[in-house]
Amino acid sequence: MTIDTLCHLLESLDRKAGTFLFRAGDQGDAMYLIERGKVRICVQATDGRQMTLAELDRGDFFGEMALLDGQRRSADALVAEDARLAVLSREHFLSFMQSTPKVALEMLTALANRLRRTDELLRHSATRNVNVEEAAHLTLADRAADRIAEFGGSWKFIIFEIGLFLSWMLLNTWLLYDKVFDPYPYVFLNLVLGIICGLQAPIIMMSQNRQSHKDRLRADLDYQLNLKNELALQEILERLKILEREYLQLTSDKRPE
């Protein structure tokens, strides 16, 4: 089967912007080649956001994954700009792949490139989701604890304490003379410092515990992403093995006896 023969198997399809060619979960019965216009491939994230995996334009193809593995569609295909598409049915697609292994390998290369872009997108998205999810559950007390912990671990706090010590000693040693309220050895100052330390320690621990929770959440998301990558890589390798077997079988059948 030649490329010219394939052109006769394609059907033309026009779609307006804003319409869906297919939705995630639909049965995969065709793949598409964009002649003009743009198509957005997107999925629904677990937090309800619409996440764009790729935006395709003239010359790009999509919808081949469901044809290769026989599974249902894994994403939505939304027409972003009035488009004309060439449609190839599953039956014609499979016969063409079997008769033209070189095109099949090029298609696998394109799939691998898309997978890398998707992995990069998911990695950044996971990083953002950790912060967004954590911020969504913060209470007023949590935010106050973070601010206090941030201030308590800064040079501003050290300078503030030095200024407090010096001012306290000046007031109770020279400036107030016989009206001092905390004479040397500044017992009341020690009491104030003890109260500050006693309150500051658990507040800082609260902030550290929340940071530990965020780290665990990030580690969990990293694990899920790595697992997804591993499964996707295994799937690509399986498809490559299938194409390799079909190619070897095809070349052996064409050898002259």
mmCIF file of C-alpha atoms in Angstrom:
data_model
loop_
_atom_site.group_PDB
_atom_site.id
_atom_site.type_symbol
_atom_site.label_atom_id
_atom_site.label_comp_id
_atom_site.label_asym_id
_atom_site.label_seq_id
_atom_site.Cartn_x
_atom_site.Cartn_y
_atom_site.Cartn_z
ATOM 1 C CA MET A 1 0.000 0.000 0.000
ATOM 2 C CA THR A 2 1.536 3.336 -1.074
ATOM 3 C CA ILE A 3 1.005 6.854 0.201
ATOM 4 C CA ASP A 4 -1.126 7.583 -2.880
ATOM 5 C CA THR A 5 -3.367 4.684 -1.963
ATOM 6 C CA LEU A 6 -3.623 5.995 1.584
ATOM 7 C CA CYS A 7 -4.835 9.378 0.336
ATOM 8 C CA HIS A 8 -7.837 7.674 -1.240
ATOM 9 C CA LEU A 9 -8.698 6.104 2.120
ATOM 10 C CA LEU A 10 -8.915 9.449 3.915
ATOM 11 C CA GLU A 11 -12.228 11.200 4.424
ATOM 12 C CA SER A 12 -12.545 14.962 4.770
ATOM 13 C CA LEU A 13 -14.202 16.466 7.847
ATOM 14 C CA ASP A 14 -14.940 20.124 8.688
ATOM 15 C CA ARG A 15 -15.483 21.278 12.267
ATOM 16 C CA LYS A 16 -16.189 24.663 13.833
ATOM 17 C CA ALA A 17 -14.156 26.085 16.713
ATOM 18 C CA GLY A 18 -15.428 25.045 20.134
ATOM 19 C CA THR A 19 -16.684 21.599 19.109
ATOM 20 C CA PHE A 20 -15.275 18.315 20.395
ATOM 21 C CA LEU A 21 -14.048 15.689 17.965
ATOM 22 C CA PHE A 22 -14.088 13.141 20.771
ATOM 23 C CA ARG A 23 -14.079 12.997 24.560
ATOM 24 C CA ALA A 24 -12.057 10.929 26.991
ATOM 25 C CA GLY A 25 -13.687 7.512 27.311
ATOM 26 C CA ASP A 26 -15.105 7.450 23.767
ATOM 27 C CA GLN A 27 -14.410 4.455 21.580
ATOM 28 C CA GLY A 28 -11.431 5.050 19.299
ATOM 29 C CA ASP A 29 -12.558 4.359 15.744
ATOM 30 C CA ALA A 30 -10.432 6.792 13.711
ATOM 31 C CA MET A 31 -7.325 8.967 13.690
ATOM 32 C CA TYR A 32 -7.128 12.510 12.365
ATOM 33 C CA LEU A 33 -4.713 14.577 10.283
ATOM 34 C CA ILE A 34 -5.085 18.355 10.416
ATOM 35 C CA GLU A 35 -5.241 20.020 6.995
ATOM 36 C CA ARG A 36 -5.969 23.467 8.425
ATOM 37 C CA GLY A 37 -7.000 24.959 11.751
ATOM 38 C CA LYS A 38 -5.984 24.007 15.282
ATOM 39 C CA VAL A 39 -6.990 21.250 17.703
ATOM 40 C CA ARG A 40 -6.329 21.244 21.441
ATOM 41 C CA ILE A 41 -5.708 17.953 23.263
ATOM 42 C CA CYS A 42 -6.693 18.293 26.913
ATOM 43 C CA VAL A 43 -7.591 16.265 29.995
ATOM 44 C CA GLN A 44 -9.552 16.915 33.153
ATOM 45 C CA ALA A 45 -7.199 17.153 36.142
ATOM 46 C CA THR A 46 -8.129 15.672 39.516
ATOM 47 C CA ASP A 47 -8.735 19.156 40.915
ATOM 48 C CA GLY A 48 -11.247 19.925 38.148
ATOM 49 C CA ARG A 49 -8.983 22.093 36.006
ATOM 50 C CA GLN A 50 -8.831 21.643 32.236
ATOM 51 C CA MET A 51 -5.193 20.887 31.434
ATOM 52 C CA THR A 52 -3.937 21.277 27.857
ATOM 53 C CA LEU A 53 -1.468 18.570 26.852
ATOM 54 C CA ALA A 54 -0.821 19.811 23.318
ATOM 55 C CA GLU A 55 -2.098 22.282 20.749
ATOM 56 C CA LEU A 56 -1.813 20.863 17.249
ATOM 57 C CA ASP A 57 -2.030 22.630 13.909
ATOM 58 C CA ARG A 58 -1.591 21.917 10.212
ATOM 59 C CA GLY A 59 0.316 18.718 9.462
ATOM 60 C CA ASP A 60 -0.091 17.196 12.931
ATOM 61 C CA PHE A 61 -1.982 13.980 13.595
ATOM 62 C CA PHE A 62 -3.760 12.685 16.682
ATOM 63 C CA GLY A 63 -6.139 9.985 17.855
ATOM 64 C CA GLU A 64 -3.789 7.144 16.944
ATOM 65 C CA MET A 65 -3.274 5.837 20.498
ATOM 66 C CA ALA A 66 -6.761 4.364 20.776
ATOM 67 C CA LEU A 67 -6.300 2.723 17.379
ATOM 68 C CA LEU A 68 -2.985 1.142 18.350
ATOM 69 C CA ASP A 69 -4.017 -0.412 21.658
ATOM 70 C CA GLY A 70 -7.767 -0.771 21.105
ATOM 71 C CA GLN A 71 -8.515 1.163 24.296
ATOM 72 C CA ARG A 72 -10.888 4.081 24.705
ATOM 73 C CA ARG A 73 -9.839 7.680 24.189
ATOM 74 C CA SER A 74 -7.527 8.946 26.928
ATOM 75 C CA ALA A 75 -8.096 12.691 26.356
ATOM 76 C CA ASP A 76 -10.460 15.242 24.827
ATOM 77 C CA ALA A 77 -9.898 16.708 21.361
ATOM 78 C CA LEU A 78 -11.298 20.243 21.147
ATOM 79 C CA VAL A 79 -11.298 22.259 17.926
ATOM 80 C CA ALA A 80 -9.585 25.512 18.901
ATOM 81 C CA GLU A 81 -9.856 27.094 15.453
ATOM 82 C CA ASP A 82 -12.116 26.216 12.502
ATOM 83 C CA ALA A 83 -10.505 23.102 11.095
ATOM 84 C CA ARG A 84 -10.555 20.735 8.174
ATOM 85 C CA LEU A 85 -9.333 17.249 8.987
ATOM 86 C CA ALA A 86 -8.531 14.068 7.115
ATOM 87 C CA VAL A 87 -9.996 11.029 8.882
ATOM 88 C CA LEU A 88 -8.543 7.520 8.673
ATOM 89 C CA SER A 89 -10.654 4.642 9.983
ATOM 90 C CA ARG A 90 -9.250 1.977 12.297
ATOM 91 C CA GLU A 91 -9.421 -0.743 9.657
ATOM 92 C CA HIS A 92 -7.509 1.280 7.076
ATOM 93 C CA PHE A 93 -5.108 2.550 9.739
ATOM 94 C CA LEU A 94 -4.076 -0.932 10.882
ATOM 95 C CA SER A 95 -3.634 -2.259 7.364
ATOM 96 C CA PHE A 96 -1.517 0.747 6.426
ATOM 97 C CA MET A 97 0.688 0.374 9.520
ATOM 98 C CA GLN A 98 1.282 -3.300 8.771
ATOM 99 C CA SER A 99 2.253 -2.623 5.174
ATOM 100 C CA THR A 100 4.400 0.461 5.902
ATOM 101 C CA PRO A 101 6.622 -0.150 8.965
ATOM 102 C CA LYS A 102 8.731 2.956 8.302
ATOM 103 C CA VAL A 103 5.703 5.202 8.774
ATOM 104 C CA ALA A 104 4.819 3.274 11.922
ATOM 105 C CA LEU A 105 8.269 3.947 13.385
ATOM 106 C CA GLU A 106 7.961 7.649 12.582
ATOM 107 C CA MET A 107 4.610 7.663 14.341
ATOM 108 C CA LEU A 108 6.176 6.063 17.417
ATOM 109 C CA THR A 109 8.844 8.765 17.398
ATOM 110 C CA ALA A 110 6.139 11.424 17.383
ATOM 111 C CA LEU A 111 4.366 9.629 20.227
ATOM 112 C CA ALA A 112 7.572 9.555 22.271
ATOM 113 C CA ASN A 113 8.088 13.293 21.749
ATOM 114 C CA ARG A 114 4.537 13.995 22.876
ATOM 115 C CA LEU A 115 5.072 11.817 25.937
ATOM 116 C CA ARG A 116 8.159 13.834 26.906
ATOM 117 C CA ARG A 117 6.231 17.102 26.577
ATOM 118 C CA THR A 118 3.363 15.670 28.608
ATOM 119 C CA ASP A 119 5.726 14.449 31.331
ATOM 120 C CA GLU A 120 7.317 17.888 31.573
ATOM 121 C CA LEU A 121 3.890 19.504 31.771
ATOM 122 C CA LEU A 122 2.736 17.101 34.467
ATOM 123 C CA ARG A 123 5.919 17.584 36.463
ATOM 124 C CA HIS A 124 5.484 21.364 36.595
ATOM 125 C CA SER A 125 1.779 20.989 37.205
ATOM 126 C CA ALA A 126 2.419 18.667 40.125
ATOM 127 C CA THR A 127 4.806 21.205 41.649
ATOM 128 C CA ARG A 128 2.187 23.925 41.400
ATOM 129 C CA ASN A 129 -0.547 21.678 42.729
ATOM 130 C CA VAL A 130 1.370 21.030 45.951
ATOM 131 C CA ASN A 131 1.474 24.716 46.795
ATOM 132 C CA VAL A 132 -2.074 25.396 45.627
ATOM 133 C CA GLU A 133 -3.491 22.463 47.558
ATOM 134 C CA GLU A 134 -1.555 23.403 50.689
ATOM 135 C CA ALA A 135 -2.593 27.056 50.472
ATOM 136 C CA ALA A 136 -6.243 26.097 50.019
ATOM 137 C CA HIS A 137 -6.274 24.362 53.423
ATOM 138 C CA LEU A 138 -4.398 27.038 55.376
ATOM 139 C CA THR A 139 -6.316 28.649 58.222
ATOM 140 C CA LEU A 140 -5.711 32.103 59.662
ATOM 141 C CA ALA A 141 -3.770 30.517 62.539
ATOM 142 C CA ASP A 142 -1.607 28.577 60.068
ATOM 143 C CA ARG A 143 -0.762 31.714 58.128
ATOM 144 C CA ALA A 144 0.042 33.560 61.362
ATOM 145 C CA ALA A 145 2.304 30.691 62.469
ATOM 146 C CA ASP A 146 4.163 30.821 59.153
ATOM 147 C CA ARG A 147 4.661 34.574 59.455
ATOM 148 C CA ILE A 148 5.898 34.282 63.047
ATOM 149 C CA ALA A 149 8.236 31.412 62.154
ATOM 150 C CA GLU A 150 9.578 33.368 59.198
ATOM 151 C CA PHE A 151 10.155 36.448 61.347
ATOM 152 C CA GLY A 152 11.662 34.427 64.218
ATOM 153 C CA GLY A 153 14.273 32.930 61.913
ATOM 154 C CA SER A 154 15.437 36.174 60.347
ATOM 155 C CA TRP A 155 17.955 38.924 61.024
ATOM 156 C CA LYS A 156 15.051 41.272 61.661
ATOM 157 C CA PHE A 157 14.178 39.319 64.801
ATOM 158 C CA ILE A 158 17.792 39.318 65.999
ATOM 159 C CA ILE A 159 18.071 43.081 65.493
ATOM 160 C CA PHE A 160 14.708 43.553 67.227
ATOM 161 C CA GLU A 161 15.875 41.563 70.270
ATOM 162 C CA ILE A 162 19.177 43.436 70.477
ATOM 163 C CA GLY A 163 17.287 46.726 70.313
ATOM 164 C CA LEU A 164 14.871 45.521 73.011
ATOM 165 C CA PHE A 165 17.720 44.495 75.338
ATOM 166 C CA LEU A 166 19.595 47.763 74.927
ATOM 167 C CA SER A 167 16.472 49.900 75.339
ATOM 168 C CA TRP A 168 15.393 47.947 78.420
ATOM 169 C CA MET A 169 18.795 48.299 80.078
ATOM 170 C CA LEU A 170 19.071 51.993 79.234
ATOM 171 C CA LEU A 171 15.623 52.709 80.652
ATOM 172 C CA ASN A 172 16.213 50.801 83.864
ATOM 173 C CA THR A 173 19.802 51.903 84.432
ATOM 174 C CA TRP A 174 20.212 55.535 83.424
ATOM 175 C CA LEU A 175 17.091 57.150 81.953
ATOM 176 C CA LEU A 176 14.487 56.487 84.662
ATOM 177 C CA TYR A 177 16.840 56.847 87.648
ATOM 178 C CA ASP A 178 14.818 56.065 90.784
ATOM 179 C CA LYS A 179 11.631 55.198 88.822
ATOM 180 C CA VAL A 180 12.951 52.009 87.278
ATOM 181 C CA PHE A 181 10.404 49.203 86.902
ATOM 182 C CA ASP A 182 12.930 46.370 86.413
ATOM 183 C CA PRO A 183 16.242 47.019 88.178
ATOM 184 C CA TYR A 184 19.367 44.975 87.602
ATOM 185 C CA PRO A 185 19.542 41.930 87.105
ATOM 186 C CA TYR A 186 16.376 42.573 85.029
ATOM 187 C CA VAL A 187 14.206 39.750 86.337
ATOM 188 C CA PHE A 188 11.110 40.984 84.524
ATOM 189 C CA LEU A 189 13.055 41.059 81.227
ATOM 190 C CA ASN A 190 14.041 37.438 81.789
ATOM 191 C CA LEU A 191 10.377 36.598 82.379
ATOM 192 C CA VAL A 192 9.340 38.326 79.133
ATOM 193 C CA LEU A 193 12.050 36.501 77.187
ATOM 194 C CA GLY A 194 10.990 33.189 78.710
ATOM 195 C CA ILE A 195 7.379 33.768 77.650
ATOM 196 C CA ILE A 196 8.477 34.710 74.119
ATOM 197 C CA CYS A 197 10.623 31.577 73.822
ATOM 198 C CA GLY A 198 7.895 29.392 75.300
ATOM 199 C CA LEU A 199 5.342 30.617 72.748
ATOM 200 C CA GLN A 200 7.707 30.831 69.805
ATOM 201 C CA ALA A 201 8.945 27.238 69.992
ATOM 202 C CA PRO A 202 5.568 25.471 69.446
ATOM 203 C CA ILE A 203 4.592 28.000 66.759
ATOM 204 C CA ILE A 204 7.788 27.232 64.829
ATOM 205 C CA MET A 205 7.147 23.505 65.271
ATOM 206 C CA MET A 206 3.637 23.961 63.837
ATOM 207 C CA SER A 207 5.114 25.592 60.750
ATOM 208 C CA GLN A 208 7.756 22.861 60.422
ATOM 209 C CA ASN A 209 5.127 20.122 60.714
ATOM 210 C CA ARG A 210 3.137 21.698 57.897
ATOM 211 C CA GLN A 211 6.283 21.899 55.771
ATOM 212 C CA SER A 212 6.865 18.196 56.448
ATOM 213 C CA HIS A 213 3.321 17.491 55.288
ATOM 214 C CA LYS A 214 3.981 19.460 52.096
ATOM 215 C CA ASP A 215 7.182 17.477 51.504
ATOM 216 C CA ARG A 216 5.301 14.196 51.916
ATOM 217 C CA LEU A 217 2.639 15.388 49.485
ATOM 218 C CA ARG A 218 5.285 16.397 46.951
ATOM 219 C CA ALA A 219 7.003 13.023 47.328
ATOM 220 C CA ASP A 220 3.684 11.263 46.759
ATOM 221 C CA LEU A 221 3.037 13.273 43.596
ATOM 222 C CA ASP A 222 6.557 12.540 42.365
ATOM 223 C CA TYR A 223 5.950 8.836 42.938
ATOM 224 C CA GLN A 224 2.679 8.935 41.012
ATOM 225 C CA LEU A 225 4.343 10.783 38.147
ATOM 226 C CA ASN A 226 7.267 8.349 38.027
ATOM 227 C CA LEU A 227 4.850 5.439 38.045
ATOM 228 C CA LYS A 228 2.883 6.994 35.186
ATOM 229 C CA ASN A 229 6.095 7.505 33.209
ATOM 230 C CA GLU A 230 7.157 3.916 33.800
ATOM 231 C CA LEU A 231 3.809 2.551 32.645
ATOM 232 C CA ALA A 232 3.798 4.816 29.593
ATOM 233 C CA LEU A 233 7.333 3.729 28.689
ATOM 234 C CA GLN A 234 6.366 0.082 29.016
ATOM 235 C CA GLU A 235 3.399 0.717 26.741
ATOM 236 C CA ILE A 236 5.606 2.319 24.083
ATOM 237 C CA LEU A 237 8.079 -0.559 24.278
ATOM 238 C CA GLU A 238 5.266 -3.059 23.857
ATOM 239 C CA ARG A 239 4.007 -1.210 20.786
ATOM 240 C CA LEU A 240 7.530 -1.095 19.391
ATOM 241 C CA LYS A 241 7.896 -4.844 19.874
ATOM 242 C CA ILE A 242 4.609 -5.441 18.058
ATOM 243 C CA LEU A 243 5.696 -3.264 15.142
ATOM 244 C CA GLU A 244 9.082 -4.981 15.058
ATOM 245 C CA ARG A 245 7.461 -8.422 14.886
ATOM 246 C CA GLU A 246 5.118 -7.273 12.136
ATOM 247 C CA TYR A 247 8.016 -5.733 10.223
ATOM 248 C CA LEU A 248 10.081 -8.918 10.454
ATOM 249 C CA GLN A 249 7.105 -10.986 9.383
ATOM 250 C CA LEU A 250 6.438 -8.647 6.465
ATOM 251 C CA THR A 251 10.048 -8.703 5.257
ATOM 252 C CA SER A 252 10.212 -12.484 5.568
ATOM 253 C CA ASP A 253 7.022 -12.847 3.510
ATOM 254 C CA LYS A 254 8.441 -10.618 0.765
ATOM 255 C CA ARG A 255 11.721 -12.536 0.438
ATOM 256 C CA PRO A 256 11.956 -14.476 -2.812
ATOM 257 C CA GLU A 257 11.764 -18.196 -2.330
#
